[in-house]
Short mmCIF file of C-alpha atoms and ligand atoms in Angstrom, two decimals:
data_model
loop_
_atom_site.label_atom_id
_atom_site.label_comp_id
_atom_site.label_asym_id
_atom_site.label_seq_id
_atom_site.Cartn_x
_atom_site.Cartn_y
_atom_site.Cartn_z
CA MET Y 1 -7.19 -5.06 -9.84
CA ASN Y 2 -3.49 -5.90 -9.45
CA GLY Y 3 -2.51 -3.39 -6.82
CA ASN Y 4 -0.06 -1.58 -9.06
CA SER Y 5 -2.02 -0.07 -11.92
CA GLY Y 6 -5.27 1.90 -12.12
CA PRO Y 7 -6.79 3.80 -9.24
CA PRO Y 8 -6.07 2.55 -5.71
CA THR Y 9 -8.84 0.47 -4.14
CA ALA Y 10 -10.46 0.67 -0.72
CA LEU Y 11 -12.06 -2.73 -0.16
CA ILE Y 12 -14.66 -2.38 2.59
CA LEU Y 13 -15.68 -5.61 4.35
CA PHE Y 14 -19.09 -5.17 5.91
CA GLY Y 15 -21.19 -7.54 7.98
CA PRO Y 16 -22.25 -8.48 11.50
CA PRO Y 17 -19.71 -9.43 14.16
CA GLY Y 18 -18.58 -12.98 13.47
CA SER Y 19 -19.40 -12.86 9.76
CA GLY Y 20 -15.77 -13.58 8.90
CA LYS Y 21 -14.53 -10.08 8.06
CA GLY Y 22 -11.24 -10.60 9.90
CA THR Y 23 -10.67 -14.04 8.38
CA GLN Y 24 -11.37 -12.76 4.88
CA ALA Y 25 -9.26 -9.65 5.38
CA LYS Y 26 -6.26 -11.83 6.27
CA LEU Y 27 -6.81 -14.07 3.21
CA LEU Y 28 -7.28 -11.04 0.95
CA LYS Y 29 -4.18 -9.40 2.35
CA ASP Y 30 -2.16 -12.44 1.27
CA SER Y 31 -3.78 -12.71 -2.14
CA LEU Y 32 -3.99 -9.01 -3.09
CA GLY Y 33 -0.99 -7.72 -1.16
CA PHE Y 34 -3.00 -4.91 0.42
CA PRO Y 35 -2.70 -4.05 4.13
CA HIS Y 36 -5.48 -5.12 6.48
CA ILE Y 37 -6.90 -2.26 8.54
CA SER Y 38 -9.05 -3.52 11.40
CA THR Y 39 -10.41 -0.87 13.75
CA GLY Y 40 -11.13 -3.62 16.32
CA ASP Y 41 -7.47 -4.76 16.23
CA MET Y 42 -6.23 -1.15 16.44
CA LEU Y 43 -8.42 -0.48 19.46
CA ARG Y 44 -7.37 -3.74 21.17
CA ALA Y 45 -3.72 -2.76 20.58
CA LYS Y 46 -4.37 0.58 22.32
CA ILE Y 47 -5.84 -1.29 25.28
CA ALA Y 48 -2.95 -3.78 25.39
CA SER Y 49 -0.33 -1.01 25.33
CA ASP Y 50 -2.04 0.87 28.16
CA ASP Y 51 -2.56 3.89 25.90
CA PRO Y 52 -4.93 6.56 27.31
CA LEU Y 53 -7.20 5.99 24.31
CA GLY Y 54 -7.35 2.33 25.38
CA TRP Y 55 -8.56 3.33 28.86
CA ARG Y 56 -11.30 5.39 27.22
CA VAL Y 57 -12.64 2.62 24.97
CA LYS Y 58 -12.08 -0.52 27.07
CA GLY Y 59 -15.39 -0.43 28.95
CA LEU Y 60 -17.39 0.22 25.78
CA MET Y 61 -15.77 -2.68 23.94
CA GLN Y 62 -16.20 -5.07 26.86
CA ALA Y 63 -19.90 -4.18 26.91
CA GLY Y 64 -20.27 -4.83 23.15
CA LYS Y 65 -20.92 -1.13 22.40
CA LEU Y 66 -19.40 0.95 19.63
CA VAL Y 67 -16.68 3.45 20.45
CA PRO Y 68 -17.24 7.11 19.46
CA ASP Y 69 -17.10 7.90 15.75
CA GLU Y 70 -14.40 10.55 16.09
CA VAL Y 71 -12.04 8.04 17.74
CA VAL Y 72 -12.21 5.52 14.89
CA ASN Y 73 -12.36 8.20 12.18
CA GLN Y 74 -9.07 9.56 13.42
CA LEU Y 75 -7.42 6.13 13.69
CA VAL Y 76 -8.40 5.24 10.13
CA THR Y 77 -7.58 8.58 8.49
CA GLN Y 78 -4.09 8.45 10.04
CA ARG Y 79 -3.50 4.82 9.07
CA VAL Y 80 -4.63 5.27 5.46
CA GLN Y 81 -1.96 7.93 4.98
CA ASP Y 82 0.81 5.37 5.59
CA PRO Y 83 2.75 4.57 2.41
CA ASP Y 84 1.68 0.90 2.33
CA CYS Y 85 -1.91 2.02 1.58
CA GLU Y 86 -0.89 3.80 -1.61
CA HIS Y 87 -2.23 1.12 -3.99
CA GLY Y 88 -5.10 -0.05 -1.85
CA PHE Y 89 -6.14 -1.44 1.52
CA ILE Y 90 -8.77 -3.62 3.17
CA LEU Y 91 -11.08 -2.07 5.77
CA ASP Y 92 -12.44 -4.54 8.32
CA GLY Y 93 -15.07 -3.23 10.74
CA TYR Y 94 -15.11 0.32 9.43
CA PRO Y 95 -17.20 2.32 8.61
CA ARG Y 96 -19.70 0.99 11.10
CA THR Y 97 -22.10 3.92 11.41
CA ILE Y 98 -23.62 6.30 8.87
CA ALA Y 99 -21.68 9.13 10.53
CA GLN Y 100 -18.39 7.25 9.92
CA ALA Y 101 -19.28 6.58 6.29
CA ARG Y 102 -20.19 10.23 5.76
CA VAL Y 103 -16.68 11.19 6.83
CA MET Y 104 -14.76 8.39 5.14
CA GLN Y 105 -16.40 7.94 1.75
CA PRO Y 106 -15.99 11.54 0.48
CA TRP Y 107 -12.48 11.68 1.96
CA LEU Y 108 -11.41 8.53 0.13
CA ARG Y 109 -13.09 9.72 -3.05
CA GLY Y 110 -11.11 12.97 -2.80
CA LEU Y 111 -7.90 10.94 -2.51
CA GLY Y 112 -8.82 9.04 -5.70
CA TYR Y 113 -9.66 5.64 -4.18
CA ASP Y 114 -12.16 3.33 -5.85
CA GLN Y 115 -14.40 1.93 -3.11
CA VAL Y 116 -15.89 -1.56 -3.20
CA VAL Y 117 -18.22 -2.73 -0.45
CA ILE Y 118 -18.62 -6.46 0.27
CA HIS Y 119 -21.48 -7.48 2.57
CA LEU Y 120 -20.90 -10.84 4.27
CA LYS Y 121 -24.32 -12.25 5.18
CA VAL Y 122 -24.46 -14.79 8.01
CA ASP Y 123 -27.46 -15.79 10.14
CA TYR Y 124 -27.33 -14.79 13.80
CA ILE Y 125 -27.66 -18.32 15.26
CA SER Y 126 -24.51 -19.34 13.37
CA ILE Y 127 -22.77 -16.18 14.56
CA ILE Y 128 -23.38 -16.97 18.23
CA THR Y 129 -22.09 -20.52 17.69
CA ARG Y 130 -19.03 -19.28 15.78
CA LEU Y 131 -18.00 -16.53 18.18
CA THR Y 132 -18.34 -18.54 21.36
CA ALA Y 133 -16.09 -21.22 19.74
CA ARG Y 134 -13.47 -18.68 18.55
CA ARG Y 135 -9.93 -18.69 19.96
CA VAL Y 136 -7.23 -16.19 18.97
CA CYS Y 137 -3.43 -16.31 19.11
CA PRO Y 138 -2.29 -13.21 21.01
CA SER Y 139 1.10 -13.26 19.21
CA CYS Y 140 0.34 -13.76 15.50
CA GLY Y 141 -3.42 -13.15 15.38
CA THR Y 142 -4.30 -16.55 13.86
CA ILE Y 143 -7.94 -17.37 14.47
CA TYR Y 144 -9.10 -20.90 15.43
CA SER Y 145 -12.44 -22.48 16.19
CA VAL Y 146 -12.69 -25.24 18.78
CA THR Y 147 -15.45 -26.77 16.68
CA SER Y 148 -14.49 -26.25 13.01
CA SER Y 149 -10.74 -25.48 12.85
CA PRO Y 150 -9.09 -26.45 16.15
CA PRO Y 151 -5.33 -26.08 16.71
CA LYS Y 152 -3.21 -29.25 16.48
CA VAL Y 153 -2.42 -29.05 20.22
CA ALA Y 154 -5.41 -27.96 22.32
CA ASP Y 155 -5.30 -24.28 23.35
CA HIS Y 156 -1.95 -23.56 21.62
CA CYS Y 157 -1.12 -21.79 18.36
CA ASP Y 158 0.12 -24.03 15.54
CA TYR Y 159 2.65 -21.40 14.44
CA ASP Y 160 4.24 -20.08 17.60
CA GLY Y 161 2.91 -22.21 20.45
CA SER Y 162 1.34 -19.24 22.28
CA ARG Y 163 -1.56 -20.02 24.56
CA LEU Y 164 -4.78 -19.16 22.73
CA LEU Y 165 -7.23 -16.64 24.21
CA VAL Y 166 -10.97 -16.14 24.17
CA ARG Y 167 -11.70 -12.53 23.24
CA GLU Y 168 -13.44 -10.85 26.19
CA ASP Y 169 -16.28 -9.74 23.92
CA ASP Y 170 -16.90 -13.28 22.61
CA ARG Y 171 -18.87 -14.29 25.72
CA GLU Y 172 -22.46 -15.02 24.70
CA SER Y 173 -24.05 -12.09 26.56
CA VAL Y 174 -21.59 -9.68 24.93
CA VAL Y 175 -22.05 -11.27 21.49
CA ARG Y 176 -25.79 -10.59 21.83
CA ALA Y 177 -25.06 -6.95 22.74
CA ARG Y 178 -22.75 -6.66 19.69
CA LEU Y 179 -25.48 -8.03 17.44
CA GLU Y 180 -27.89 -5.52 18.94
CA SER Y 181 -25.44 -2.65 18.22
CA TYR Y 182 -25.05 -4.00 14.70
CA ASP Y 183 -28.81 -4.05 14.08
CA ARG Y 184 -29.34 -0.57 15.47
CA GLN Y 185 -26.27 1.36 14.32
CA THR Y 186 -24.54 -0.54 11.52
CA LYS Y 187 -27.20 -2.30 9.46
CA PRO Y 188 -28.75 1.03 8.37
CA LEU Y 189 -25.50 1.58 6.44
CA LEU Y 190 -26.67 -1.00 3.88
CA ASP Y 191 -29.18 1.52 2.54
CA TYR Y 192 -26.54 4.23 2.63
CA PHE Y 193 -24.10 2.11 0.59
CA ALA Y 194 -26.81 1.09 -1.85
CA ALA Y 195 -27.69 4.76 -2.42
CA SER Y 196 -24.06 5.94 -2.58
CA GLY Y 197 -23.46 4.50 -6.04
CA PHE Y 198 -20.30 2.56 -5.11
CA PRO Y 199 -20.03 -1.07 -6.20
CA PHE Y 200 -21.83 -3.07 -3.52
CA HIS Y 201 -21.91 -6.90 -3.43
CA GLU Y 202 -23.50 -9.46 -1.15
CA VAL Y 203 -21.90 -12.79 -0.30
CA GLU Y 204 -24.01 -15.50 1.34
CA ALA Y 205 -21.44 -16.66 3.90
CA THR Y 206 -23.40 -18.74 6.45
CA SER Y 207 -22.31 -22.16 5.26
CA ALA Y 208 -19.54 -21.38 2.76
CA ARG Y 209 -15.95 -22.29 3.64
CA PRO Y 210 -13.48 -19.39 4.01
CA GLN Y 211 -11.74 -20.21 0.69
CA GLU Y 212 -15.11 -20.24 -1.11
CA VAL Y 213 -16.02 -16.85 0.36
CA LEU Y 214 -12.57 -15.59 -0.67
CA SER Y 215 -13.04 -16.61 -4.29
CA MET Y 216 -16.49 -14.98 -4.41
CA ILE Y 217 -14.99 -11.73 -3.07
CA ARG Y 218 -12.07 -11.91 -5.51
CA GLY Y 219 -14.54 -12.42 -8.33
CA PHE Y 220 -16.33 -9.17 -7.40
CA VAL Y 221 -13.14 -7.19 -6.86
CA GLU Y 222 -11.57 -8.22 -10.15
CA ARG Y 223 -14.60 -7.42 -12.27
P1 ADP Z 1 -16.55 -7.59 15.41
O1 ADP Z 1 -16.71 -7.05 14.02
O2 ADP Z 1 -16.52 -9.07 15.42
O3 ADP Z 1 -17.52 -6.98 16.40
P2 ADP Z 1 -14.15 -6.03 15.87
O4 ADP Z 1 -12.83 -6.55 16.32
O5 ADP Z 1 -14.26 -5.42 14.50
O6 ADP Z 1 -15.14 -7.24 16.02
O7 ADP Z 1 -14.67 -4.93 16.90
C1 ADP Z 1 -14.63 -5.13 18.30
C2 ADP Z 1 -15.18 -3.89 19.00
O8 ADP Z 1 -14.37 -2.74 18.68
C3 ADP Z 1 -16.59 -3.48 18.62
O9 ADP Z 1 -17.56 -4.20 19.34
C4 ADP Z 1 -16.56 -1.99 19.01
O10 ADP Z 1 -16.64 -1.82 20.40
C5 ADP Z 1 -15.18 -1.56 18.59
N1 ADP Z 1 -15.14 -1.07 17.19
C6 ADP Z 1 -14.45 -1.64 16.16
N2 ADP Z 1 -14.63 -0.95 15.03
C7 ADP Z 1 -15.45 0.09 15.33
C8 ADP Z 1 -16.02 1.17 14.59
N3 ADP Z 1 -15.78 1.31 13.28
N4 ADP Z 1 -16.82 2.04 15.24
C9 ADP Z 1 -17.06 1.92 16.55
N5 ADP Z 1 -16.58 0.94 17.32
C10 ADP Z 1 -15.77 0.01 16.72
#
């Protein structure tokens, strides 16, 4: 896959919250040149810009619950029609329910996209440790960990000096609620993907470094 020849590719990153979907999507964006479409980032942008949609979803996100399918379906179908998605794109955090996949997969197939699903497997104890240590730059989106990849100056972004934030939904009680939503509403998608006939690959990502996970994903995508 080189982004310019053959059918366009929808690379779907799947896995529990904190499995590294966002980190991998950023690395893949740089290496494949495809845009990164994160429904979580799109929803947080709606909240930050005081958009009415943001008011509607804020409480759900703060409680670790999923937002309604029709909201994210609409965000993604609009975004995918932007010209930068013509050769391919990376979906991070979508689809997250069977109802979302039932809308998106036939739609993308109709548009001629090849779909590749990557499942990042990480154990839940590691997820709780990772997410409660996560810090995010509100300006450039760079992700740090106070335990494994701290910024050079405590609490400040290496690139633009912005003060780093803890995502509101990274508090432990909310992380547990997000994992519960994942188990109940998102995990059943694994069977759906397996039955859908699209290429589906698992990456054991609990103790692998981000660059190692990236090369495993690239290996699957380039097959
Ligand atoms: P994570 O994958 O670590 O939970 P995200 O940034 O992808 O983080 O999502 C944050 C929150 O945004 C979710 O807990 C949920 O409330 C909402 N959200 C994101 N994507 C979806 C989706 N596809 N369907 C429903 N809700 C979503």
